Amino acid sequence: MNWLGKDEYKEVIDNNEWLIKHKEKSIYIMTDHKLAFMAWELERLEREYKGAELYHVDTHLDEVSELVNSDDFMNASTKEDLINLYTKSLPGEYTDENKGCFLRMDNFIMPAFARDTIDVIHHISNVGNAVEMNQKHLTVDIINQQSDENLDSRRDGINEYELRKFADIIKGKTKIINRWNGIMDITNSSRDNTDKIKILDLDIDYFNNATTLATSGYVAKEFKQENIIKSELKALKEYTDWDIITVAISPYYSGYEDSKIILNLFLEEFTMDIDKDFEIFNLQK
């Protein structure tokens, strides 16, 4: 299948459930970032690991925590449980009963963090992205501050009730959330020196510096120069031997042609052929 062909790629970006996996490695490419949760949790079942270290490279922090309130998400322990969660999140499945159980592109990280699939989160966003990096403050300290009676009921869009439950879940556990201003910030100042499972979670829209919506309703495009993108991808590749890689195309934020160009640059740097090395990964099997 020529996934990057004009007609084929149009089908890819129009399908939020599109997911492919490397035939030999734990590398996943998806249209909608929400599917990263499924990849991590299925890998956890297969590898029997917990407490991974996540490197989340994205324009957005994706740290909405509502799914910690879902017993279905918190208690899922088998492949069948996970597939059932995914099925409930499919378009057309919205009901009053399961409205709080929908995976979205902004809420897929925190349930994995609360479930102990991930113990350390490194949020890596663009240097000038003040909206995400400075105004949202979901940290372990804030999660644990829920005993503070003076805490506002809502703080920067973060729901207090959700965080109270979150605090109960992670109480007594070693959890870390870090912020980094760009790929070079972490690769130049921090080295991988732990034996934790390392997950690289890359959203292609990281390479779009624009943080505002255009009047047309599409995200304004302000992509980095190709040489900068290549150098950042090279830095990521050389940072560590990644155990798991998840890549989101996020076409709404990264466009059609631009996302294809950047996806190609990723594949070239990581020495992969999307047609020869990958195959459809069906989450409903």
PDB file of C-alpha atoms in Angstrom:
ATOM      1  CA  MET A   1       0.000   0.000   0.000  1.00  0.00           C
ATOM      2  CA  ASN A   2       1.357   3.405  -0.968  1.00  0.00           C
ATOM      3  CA  TRP A   3       0.204   5.239   2.173  1.00  0.00           C
ATOM      4  CA  LEU A   4       1.833   8.485   1.084  1.00  0.00           C
ATOM      5  CA  GLY A   5       0.238   8.518  -2.349  1.00  0.00           C
ATOM      6  CA  LYS A   6      -2.103  11.443  -2.989  1.00  0.00           C
ATOM      7  CA  ASP A   7      -5.379   9.504  -2.838  1.00  0.00           C
ATOM      8  CA  GLU A   8      -4.236   7.097  -0.130  1.00  0.00           C
ATOM      9  CA  TYR A   9      -2.953   9.857   2.149  1.00  0.00           C
ATOM     10  CA  LYS A  10      -6.211  11.739   1.795  1.00  0.00           C
ATOM     11  CA  GLU A  11      -7.959   8.615   3.118  1.00  0.00           C
ATOM     12  CA  VAL A  12      -5.462   8.415   5.979  1.00  0.00           C
ATOM     13  CA  ILE A  13      -5.976  11.944   7.267  1.00  0.00           C
ATOM     14  CA  ASP A  14      -9.751  11.649   6.891  1.00  0.00           C
ATOM     15  CA  ASN A  15      -9.831   8.542   9.104  1.00  0.00           C
ATOM     16  CA  ASN A  16      -9.264   9.222  12.811  1.00  0.00           C
ATOM     17  CA  GLU A  17      -9.094   5.476  13.512  1.00  0.00           C
ATOM     18  CA  TRP A  18      -6.189   4.829  11.100  1.00  0.00           C
ATOM     19  CA  LEU A  19      -3.324   3.076  12.866  1.00  0.00           C
ATOM     20  CA  ILE A  20      -0.327   1.186  11.517  1.00  0.00           C
ATOM     21  CA  LYS A  21       2.426  -0.712  13.346  1.00  0.00           C
ATOM     22  CA  HIS A  22       5.953  -1.613  12.372  1.00  0.00           C
ATOM     23  CA  LYS A  23       6.169  -5.292  11.500  1.00  0.00           C
ATOM     24  CA  GLU A  24       9.172  -5.919  13.764  1.00  0.00           C
ATOM     25  CA  LYS A  25       9.336  -3.021  16.227  1.00  0.00           C
ATOM     26  CA  SER A  26       7.035  -1.291  18.698  1.00  0.00           C
ATOM     27  CA  ILE A  27       6.519   1.737  16.477  1.00  0.00           C
ATOM     28  CA  TYR A  28       3.023   3.024  15.765  1.00  0.00           C
ATOM     29  CA  ILE A  29       1.830   5.759  13.408  1.00  0.00           C
ATOM     30  CA  MET A  30      -1.701   7.106  13.752  1.00  0.00           C
ATOM     31  CA  THR A  31      -3.927   9.886  12.513  1.00  0.00           C
ATOM     32  CA  ASP A  32      -5.508  10.731  15.884  1.00  0.00           C
ATOM     33  CA  HIS A  33      -3.225  11.000  18.901  1.00  0.00           C
ATOM     34  CA  LYS A  34      -5.771   9.319  21.196  1.00  0.00           C
ATOM     35  CA  LEU A  35      -4.713   5.903  19.864  1.00  0.00           C
ATOM     36  CA  ALA A  36      -1.346   6.248  21.606  1.00  0.00           C
ATOM     37  CA  PHE A  37      -3.081   5.203  24.835  1.00  0.00           C
ATOM     38  CA  MET A  38      -4.115   1.935  23.227  1.00  0.00           C
ATOM     39  CA  ALA A  39      -0.607   1.290  21.909  1.00  0.00           C
ATOM     40  CA  TRP A  40       1.016   1.885  25.313  1.00  0.00           C
ATOM     41  CA  GLU A  41      -1.472  -0.243  27.209  1.00  0.00           C
ATOM     42  CA  LEU A  42      -1.332  -3.148  24.760  1.00  0.00           C
ATOM     43  CA  GLU A  43       2.466  -3.004  24.878  1.00  0.00           C
ATOM     44  CA  ARG A  44       2.286  -3.083  28.667  1.00  0.00           C
ATOM     45  CA  LEU A  45       0.215  -6.262  28.550  1.00  0.00           C
ATOM     46  CA  GLU A  46       2.627  -7.898  26.133  1.00  0.00           C
ATOM     47  CA  ARG A  47       5.858  -6.785  27.814  1.00  0.00           C
ATOM     48  CA  GLU A  48       4.506  -6.899  31.385  1.00  0.00           C
ATOM     49  CA  TYR A  49       6.074  -3.556  32.249  1.00  0.00           C
ATOM     50  CA  LYS A  50       4.905  -0.610  34.335  1.00  0.00           C
ATOM     51  CA  GLY A  51       6.288   2.785  35.292  1.00  0.00           C
ATOM     52  CA  ALA A  52       7.547   3.842  31.865  1.00  0.00           C
ATOM     53  CA  GLU A  53       9.112   7.201  31.085  1.00  0.00           C
ATOM     54  CA  LEU A  54       7.152   9.163  28.474  1.00  0.00           C
ATOM     55  CA  TYR A  55       8.702  11.830  26.255  1.00  0.00           C
ATOM     56  CA  HIS A  56       5.689  13.702  24.897  1.00  0.00           C
ATOM     57  CA  VAL A  57       6.781  15.954  22.019  1.00  0.00           C
ATOM     58  CA  ASP A  58       3.789  18.055  21.031  1.00  0.00           C
ATOM     59  CA  THR A  59       2.496  21.582  20.551  1.00  0.00           C
ATOM     60  CA  HIS A  60      -0.215  20.658  23.075  1.00  0.00           C
ATOM     61  CA  LEU A  61       0.206  19.130  26.529  1.00  0.00           C
ATOM     62  CA  ASP A  62      -2.854  16.852  26.186  1.00  0.00           C
ATOM     63  CA  GLU A  63      -3.209  16.627  29.952  1.00  0.00           C
ATOM     64  CA  VAL A  64      -6.988  16.618  30.438  1.00  0.00           C
ATOM     65  CA  SER A  65      -7.528  14.278  33.378  1.00  0.00           C
ATOM     66  CA  GLU A  66     -11.230  13.380  33.163  1.00  0.00           C
ATOM     67  CA  LEU A  67     -10.652   9.689  32.428  1.00  0.00           C
ATOM     68  CA  VAL A  68      -9.208   9.084  35.913  1.00  0.00           C
ATOM     69  CA  ASN A  69     -12.864   9.253  36.991  1.00  0.00           C
ATOM     70  CA  SER A  70     -13.768   6.319  34.784  1.00  0.00           C
ATOM     71  CA  ASP A  71     -13.695   2.963  36.556  1.00  0.00           C
ATOM     72  CA  ASP A  72     -13.680   1.278  33.143  1.00  0.00           C
ATOM     73  CA  PHE A  73     -10.413   3.008  32.228  1.00  0.00           C
ATOM     74  CA  MET A  74      -8.786   2.640  35.603  1.00  0.00           C
ATOM     75  CA  ASN A  75      -9.663  -1.048  35.999  1.00  0.00           C
ATOM     76  CA  ALA A  76      -9.046  -2.329  32.456  1.00  0.00           C
ATOM     77  CA  SER A  77      -6.673  -5.280  32.789  1.00  0.00           C
ATOM     78  CA  THR A  78      -7.048  -7.380  29.650  1.00  0.00           C
ATOM     79  CA  LYS A  79      -6.854  -6.875  25.917  1.00  0.00           C
ATOM     80  CA  GLU A  80     -10.608  -7.385  25.749  1.00  0.00           C
ATOM     81  CA  ASP A  81     -11.134  -4.609  28.326  1.00  0.00           C
ATOM     82  CA  LEU A  82      -8.998  -2.223  26.292  1.00  0.00           C
ATOM     83  CA  ILE A  83     -10.728  -3.063  23.017  1.00  0.00           C
ATOM     84  CA  ASN A  84     -14.060  -2.440  24.719  1.00  0.00           C
ATOM     85  CA  LEU A  85     -12.861   1.000  25.852  1.00  0.00           C
ATOM     86  CA  TYR A  86     -11.731   1.799  22.331  1.00  0.00           C
ATOM     87  CA  THR A  87     -15.033   0.624  20.835  1.00  0.00           C
ATOM     88  CA  LYS A  88     -16.967   2.893  23.199  1.00  0.00           C
ATOM     89  CA  SER A  89     -14.904   5.825  21.930  1.00  0.00           C
ATOM     90  CA  LEU A  90     -15.756   5.295  18.276  1.00  0.00           C
ATOM     91  CA  PRO A  91     -17.840   7.938  16.462  1.00  0.00           C
ATOM     92  CA  GLY A  92     -21.555   7.305  16.886  1.00  0.00           C
ATOM     93  CA  GLU A  93     -21.142   5.494  20.205  1.00  0.00           C
ATOM     94  CA  TYR A  94     -21.825   8.539  22.377  1.00  0.00           C
ATOM     95  CA  THR A  95     -24.474   7.893  25.033  1.00  0.00           C
ATOM     96  CA  ASP A  96     -25.246   9.366  28.452  1.00  0.00           C
ATOM     97  CA  GLU A  97     -23.900   6.146  29.954  1.00  0.00           C
ATOM     98  CA  ASN A  98     -20.449   6.296  28.403  1.00  0.00           C
ATOM     99  CA  LYS A  99     -20.010  10.034  27.737  1.00  0.00           C
ATOM    100  CA  GLY A 100     -17.246  10.203  30.350  1.00  0.00           C
ATOM    101  CA  CYS A 101     -15.323   7.317  28.787  1.00  0.00           C
ATOM    102  CA  PHE A 102     -14.341   8.787  25.443  1.00  0.00           C
ATOM    103  CA  LEU A 103     -10.712   8.790  24.396  1.00  0.00           C
ATOM    104  CA  ARG A 104      -9.822  12.067  22.733  1.00  0.00           C
ATOM    105  CA  MET A 105      -6.673  13.699  21.424  1.00  0.00           C
ATOM    106  CA  ASP A 106      -6.306  15.701  24.650  1.00  0.00           C
ATOM    107  CA  ASN A 107      -7.102  13.142  27.402  1.00  0.00           C
ATOM    108  CA  PHE A 108      -5.124  10.001  26.527  1.00  0.00           C
ATOM    109  CA  ILE A 109      -2.008  10.587  28.661  1.00  0.00           C
ATOM    110  CA  MET A 110      -3.342  11.007  32.186  1.00  0.00           C
ATOM    111  CA  PRO A 111      -5.197   7.677  32.441  1.00  0.00           C
ATOM    112  CA  ALA A 112      -1.954   5.899  31.507  1.00  0.00           C
ATOM    113  CA  PHE A 113      -0.158   7.977  34.151  1.00  0.00           C
ATOM    114  CA  ALA A 114      -2.764   7.165  36.799  1.00  0.00           C
ATOM    115  CA  ARG A 115      -2.757   3.465  35.847  1.00  0.00           C
ATOM    116  CA  ASP A 116       1.031   3.323  36.440  1.00  0.00           C
ATOM    117  CA  THR A 117       1.737   2.450  32.833  1.00  0.00           C
ATOM    118  CA  ILE A 118       3.716   5.703  32.946  1.00  0.00           C
ATOM    119  CA  ASP A 119       5.476   7.140  36.007  1.00  0.00           C
ATOM    120  CA  VAL A 120       7.432  10.003  34.435  1.00  0.00           C
ATOM    121  CA  ILE A 121       6.154  12.496  31.868  1.00  0.00           C
ATOM    122  CA  HIS A 122       8.436  14.866  29.978  1.00  0.00           C
ATOM    123  CA  HIS A 123       6.299  17.463  28.182  1.00  0.00           C
ATOM    124  CA  ILE A 124       8.385  18.879  25.340  1.00  0.00           C
ATOM    125  CA  SER A 125       6.747  21.810  23.597  1.00  0.00           C
ATOM    126  CA  ASN A 126       7.937  24.724  21.482  1.00  0.00           C
ATOM    127  CA  VAL A 127       9.997  27.480  23.057  1.00  0.00           C
ATOM    128  CA  GLY A 128       7.481  30.220  22.243  1.00  0.00           C
ATOM    129  CA  ASN A 129       4.397  28.217  23.177  1.00  0.00           C
ATOM    130  CA  ALA A 130       3.402  30.237  26.238  1.00  0.00           C
ATOM    131  CA  VAL A 131      -0.229  29.153  26.019  1.00  0.00           C
ATOM    132  CA  GLU A 132       0.613  25.539  26.744  1.00  0.00           C
ATOM    133  CA  MET A 133       3.826  25.780  28.720  1.00  0.00           C
ATOM    134  CA  ASN A 134       3.077  28.688  31.046  1.00  0.00           C
ATOM    135  CA  GLN A 135      -0.690  28.849  31.534  1.00  0.00           C
ATOM    136  CA  LYS A 136      -1.400  25.181  32.134  1.00  0.00           C
ATOM    137  CA  HIS A 137       0.126  23.951  35.365  1.00  0.00           C
ATOM    138  CA  LEU A 138      -0.840  20.341  35.873  1.00  0.00           C
ATOM    139  CA  THR A 139       2.000  19.048  38.010  1.00  0.00           C
ATOM    140  CA  VAL A 140       2.286  16.363  40.646  1.00  0.00           C
ATOM    141  CA  ASP A 141       2.454  19.125  43.286  1.00  0.00           C
ATOM    142  CA  ILE A 142      -0.850  20.576  42.117  1.00  0.00           C
ATOM    143  CA  ILE A 143      -2.469  17.151  42.004  1.00  0.00           C
ATOM    144  CA  ASN A 144      -1.360  16.618  45.589  1.00  0.00           C
ATOM    145  CA  GLN A 145      -2.526  20.060  46.740  1.00  0.00           C
ATOM    146  CA  GLN A 146      -6.119  18.925  46.780  1.00  0.00           C
ATOM    147  CA  SER A 147      -6.125  18.976  50.571  1.00  0.00           C
ATOM    148  CA  ASP A 148      -5.607  22.746  50.388  1.00  0.00           C
ATOM    149  CA  GLU A 149      -9.008  24.280  51.163  1.00  0.00           C
ATOM    150  CA  ASN A 150      -8.027  27.499  49.392  1.00  0.00           C
ATOM    151  CA  LEU A 151      -7.566  25.864  46.021  1.00  0.00           C
ATOM    152  CA  ASP A 152      -9.960  27.346  43.476  1.00  0.00           C
ATOM    153  CA  SER A 153     -12.635  24.979  42.152  1.00  0.00           C
ATOM    154  CA  ARG A 154     -11.157  25.410  38.678  1.00  0.00           C
ATOM    155  CA  ARG A 155      -7.571  26.337  37.971  1.00  0.00           C
ATOM    156  CA  ASP A 156      -6.461  27.013  34.407  1.00  0.00           C
ATOM    157  CA  GLY A 157      -9.241  24.777  33.127  1.00  0.00           C
ATOM    158  CA  ILE A 158      -8.286  21.909  35.443  1.00  0.00           C
ATOM    159  CA  ASN A 159     -11.199  20.353  37.304  1.00  0.00           C
ATOM    160  CA  GLU A 160     -10.743  20.142  41.069  1.00  0.00           C
ATOM    161  CA  TYR A 161     -12.884  17.032  41.556  1.00  0.00           C
ATOM    162  CA  GLU A 162     -10.891  15.148  38.930  1.00  0.00           C
ATOM    163  CA  LEU A 163      -7.642  16.099  40.652  1.00  0.00           C
ATOM    164  CA  ARG A 164      -8.915  15.081  44.071  1.00  0.00           C
ATOM    165  CA  LYS A 165      -9.508  11.590  42.747  1.00  0.00           C
ATOM    166  CA  PHE A 166      -6.202  11.734  40.879  1.00  0.00           C
ATOM    167  CA  ALA A 167      -4.423  12.622  44.147  1.00  0.00           C
ATOM    168  CA  ASP A 168      -5.990   9.629  45.888  1.00  0.00           C
ATOM    169  CA  ILE A 169      -4.891   7.315  43.072  1.00  0.00           C
ATOM    170  CA  ILE A 170      -1.232   8.379  43.022  1.00  0.00           C
ATOM    171  CA  LYS A 171      -0.833   8.930  46.771  1.00  0.00           C
ATOM    172  CA  GLY A 172       2.421   7.413  48.011  1.00  0.00           C
ATOM    173  CA  LYS A 173       3.727   6.762  44.500  1.00  0.00           C
ATOM    174  CA  THR A 174       6.760   8.329  42.859  1.00  0.00           C
ATOM    175  CA  LYS A 175       5.347  10.367  39.986  1.00  0.00           C
ATOM    176  CA  ILE A 176       7.072  13.107  38.000  1.00  0.00           C
ATOM    177  CA  ILE A 177       5.868  15.636  35.414  1.00  0.00           C
ATOM    178  CA  ASN A 178       8.555  17.792  33.765  1.00  0.00           C
ATOM    179  CA  ARG A 179       8.376  20.664  31.266  1.00  0.00           C
ATOM    180  CA  TRP A 180      10.973  21.263  28.533  1.00  0.00           C
ATOM    181  CA  ASN A 181      11.134  24.167  26.086  1.00  0.00           C
ATOM    182  CA  GLY A 182      11.816  22.288  22.897  1.00  0.00           C
ATOM    183  CA  ILE A 183      13.598  19.111  21.824  1.00  0.00           C
ATOM    184  CA  MET A 184      17.065  20.637  22.090  1.00  0.00           C
ATOM    185  CA  ASP A 185      16.352  21.790  25.652  1.00  0.00           C
ATOM    186  CA  ILE A 186      16.032  18.220  26.889  1.00  0.00           C
ATOM    187  CA  THR A 187      18.530  16.527  24.562  1.00  0.00           C
ATOM    188  CA  ASN A 188      21.261  19.076  25.391  1.00  0.00           C
ATOM    189  CA  SER A 189      20.710  19.170  29.149  1.00  0.00           C
ATOM    190  CA  SER A 190      19.364  15.797  30.204  1.00  0.00           C
ATOM    191  CA  ARG A 191      20.581  12.316  29.453  1.00  0.00           C
ATOM    192  CA  ASP A 192      18.727   9.049  29.647  1.00  0.00           C
ATOM    193  CA  ASN A 193      20.194   7.305  32.689  1.00  0.00           C
ATOM    194  CA  THR A 194      17.387   5.118  33.997  1.00  0.00           C
ATOM    195  CA  ASP A 195      16.363   1.560  33.239  1.00  0.00           C
ATOM    196  CA  LYS A 196      12.716   2.470  32.708  1.00  0.00           C
ATOM    197  CA  ILE A 197      10.902   1.642  29.488  1.00  0.00           C
ATOM    198  CA  LYS A 198      11.354   4.713  27.256  1.00  0.00           C
ATOM    199  CA  ILE A 199       8.425   5.887  25.133  1.00  0.00           C
ATOM    200  CA  LEU A 200       8.799   8.558  22.467  1.00  0.00           C
ATOM    201  CA  ASP A 201       5.405  10.099  21.728  1.00  0.00           C
ATOM    202  CA  LEU A 202       5.690  12.550  18.833  1.00  0.00           C
ATOM    203  CA  ASP A 203       2.915  14.703  17.426  1.00  0.00           C
ATOM    204  CA  ILE A 204       3.909  16.133  14.058  1.00  0.00           C
ATOM    205  CA  ASP A 205       2.206  19.407  14.948  1.00  0.00           C
ATOM    206  CA  TYR A 206       5.155  20.080  17.283  1.00  0.00           C
ATOM    207  CA  PHE A 207       6.920  21.411  14.214  1.00  0.00           C
ATOM    208  CA  ASN A 208       4.160  23.986  13.658  1.00  0.00           C
ATOM    209  CA  ASN A 209       5.086  27.084  15.664  1.00  0.00           C
ATOM    210  CA  ALA A 210       1.693  28.729  15.126  1.00  0.00           C
ATOM    211  CA  THR A 211      -0.566  28.660  18.172  1.00  0.00           C
ATOM    212  CA  THR A 212      -3.640  30.467  16.839  1.00  0.00           C
ATOM    213  CA  LEU A 213      -6.526  29.471  14.599  1.00  0.00           C
ATOM    214  CA  ALA A 214      -6.823  31.114  11.222  1.00  0.00           C
ATOM    215  CA  THR A 215     -10.126  32.805  10.346  1.00  0.00           C
ATOM    216  CA  SER A 216     -10.965  29.883   8.070  1.00  0.00           C
ATOM    217  CA  GLY A 217     -11.118  27.575  11.078  1.00  0.00           C
ATOM    218  CA  TYR A 218      -7.884  25.818  10.170  1.00  0.00           C
ATOM    219  CA  VAL A 219      -4.778  26.187  12.257  1.00  0.00           C
ATOM    220  CA  ALA A 220      -2.398  28.849  11.039  1.00  0.00           C
ATOM    221  CA  LYS A 221       0.764  27.398   9.520  1.00  0.00           C
ATOM    222  CA  GLU A 222       4.137  28.509  10.742  1.00  0.00           C
ATOM    223  CA  PHE A 223       6.292  25.452  10.210  1.00  0.00           C
ATOM    224  CA  LYS A 224       9.929  25.272  11.156  1.00  0.00           C
ATOM    225  CA  GLN A 225      12.549  25.219   8.436  1.00  0.00           C
ATOM    226  CA  GLU A 226      13.386  21.774   7.113  1.00  0.00           C
ATOM    227  CA  ASN A 227      16.970  21.848   8.388  1.00  0.00           C
ATOM    228  CA  ILE A 228      15.710  22.582  11.925  1.00  0.00           C
ATOM    229  CA  ILE A 229      13.147  19.781  11.736  1.00  0.00           C
ATOM    230  CA  LYS A 230      15.844  17.359  10.580  1.00  0.00           C
ATOM    231  CA  SER A 231      18.237  18.371  13.358  1.00  0.00           C
ATOM    232  CA  GLU A 232      15.529  17.962  16.018  1.00  0.00           C
ATOM    233  CA  LEU A 233      14.497  14.567  14.675  1.00  0.00           C
ATOM    234  CA  LYS A 234      18.157  13.514  14.650  1.00  0.00           C
ATOM    235  CA  ALA A 235      18.519  14.648  18.280  1.00  0.00           C
ATOM    236  CA  LEU A 236      15.478  12.582  19.266  1.00  0.00           C
ATOM    237  CA  LYS A 237      16.746   9.497  17.490  1.00  0.00           C
ATOM    238  CA  GLU A 238      20.167   9.721  19.136  1.00  0.00           C
ATOM    239  CA  TYR A 239      18.879  10.563  22.626  1.00  0.00           C
ATOM    240  CA  THR A 240      18.218   6.944  23.624  1.00  0.00           C
ATOM    241  CA  ASP A 241      17.276   3.525  22.313  1.00  0.00           C
ATOM    242  CA  TRP A 242      13.522   3.983  22.342  1.00  0.00           C
ATOM    243  CA  ASP A 243      11.509   0.960  23.455  1.00  0.00           C
ATOM    244  CA  ILE A 244       8.197   2.252  22.064  1.00  0.00           C
ATOM    245  CA  ILE A 245       7.476   5.044  19.574  1.00  0.00           C
ATOM    246  CA  THR A 246       4.060   6.517  18.842  1.00  0.00           C
ATOM    247  CA  VAL A 247       3.647   9.155  16.137  1.00  0.00           C
ATOM    248  CA  ALA A 248       0.491  11.206  15.541  1.00  0.00           C
ATOM    249  CA  ILE A 249      -0.142  12.993  12.248  1.00  0.00           C
ATOM    250  CA  SER A 250      -2.836  15.314  13.688  1.00  0.00           C
ATOM    251  CA  PRO A 251      -3.793  16.722  10.274  1.00  0.00           C
ATOM    252  CA  TYR A 252      -6.083  19.420  11.706  1.00  0.00           C
ATOM    253  CA  TYR A 253      -3.053  21.041  13.359  1.00  0.00           C
ATOM    254  CA  SER A 254      -0.357  20.063  10.866  1.00  0.00           C
ATOM    255  CA  GLY A 255      -2.177  20.208   7.535  1.00  0.00           C
ATOM    256  CA  TYR A 256      -2.255  17.869   4.556  1.00  0.00           C
ATOM    257  CA  GLU A 257       0.914  18.442   2.555  1.00  0.00           C
ATOM    258  CA  ASP A 258       2.904  19.718   5.523  1.00  0.00           C
ATOM    259  CA  SER A 259       2.137  16.686   7.662  1.00  0.00           C
ATOM    260  CA  LYS A 260       3.122  14.370   4.835  1.00  0.00           C
ATOM    261  CA  ILE A 261       6.430  16.185   4.359  1.00  0.00           C
ATOM    262  CA  ILE A 262       7.259  15.990   8.068  1.00  0.00           C
ATOM    263  CA  LEU A 263       6.171  12.356   8.325  1.00  0.00           C
ATOM    264  CA  ASN A 264       8.547  11.603   5.458  1.00  0.00           C
ATOM    265  CA  LEU A 265      11.370  13.390   7.285  1.00  0.00           C
ATOM    266  CA  PHE A 266      10.667  11.302  10.399  1.00  0.00           C
ATOM    267  CA  LEU A 267      10.710   8.070   8.391  1.00  0.00           C
ATOM    268  CA  GLU A 268      13.968   9.039   6.688  1.00  0.00           C
ATOM    269  CA  GLU A 269      15.717   9.956   9.948  1.00  0.00           C
ATOM    270  CA  PHE A 270      14.574   6.771  11.689  1.00  0.00           C
ATOM    271  CA  THR A 271      15.393   4.716   8.561  1.00  0.00           C
ATOM    272  CA  MET A 272      11.969   3.251   7.868  1.00  0.00           C
ATOM    273  CA  ASP A 273       9.809   2.665   4.798  1.00  0.00           C
ATOM    274  CA  ILE A 274       6.135   3.202   5.564  1.00  0.00           C
ATOM    275  CA  ASP A 275       4.974   0.827   2.821  1.00  0.00           C
ATOM    276  CA  LYS A 276       7.454  -2.013   3.393  1.00  0.00           C
ATOM    277  CA  ASP A 277       7.887  -1.860   7.169  1.00  0.00           C
ATOM    278  CA  PHE A 278       4.357  -1.164   8.423  1.00  0.00           C
ATOM    279  CA  GLU A 279       0.967  -2.832   8.349  1.00  0.00           C
ATOM    280  CA  ILE A 280      -2.528  -1.940   9.518  1.00  0.00           C
ATOM    281  CA  PHE A 281      -3.012  -2.534  13.229  1.00  0.00           C
ATOM    282  CA  ASN A 282      -6.647  -3.419  13.858  1.00  0.00           C
ATOM    283  CA  LEU A 283      -7.729  -2.529  17.388  1.00  0.00           C
ATOM    284  CA  GLN A 284     -10.962  -4.470  17.154  1.00  0.00           C
ATOM    285  CA  LYS A 285      -9.393  -7.907  16.700  1.00  0.00           C
TER     286      LYS A 285
END
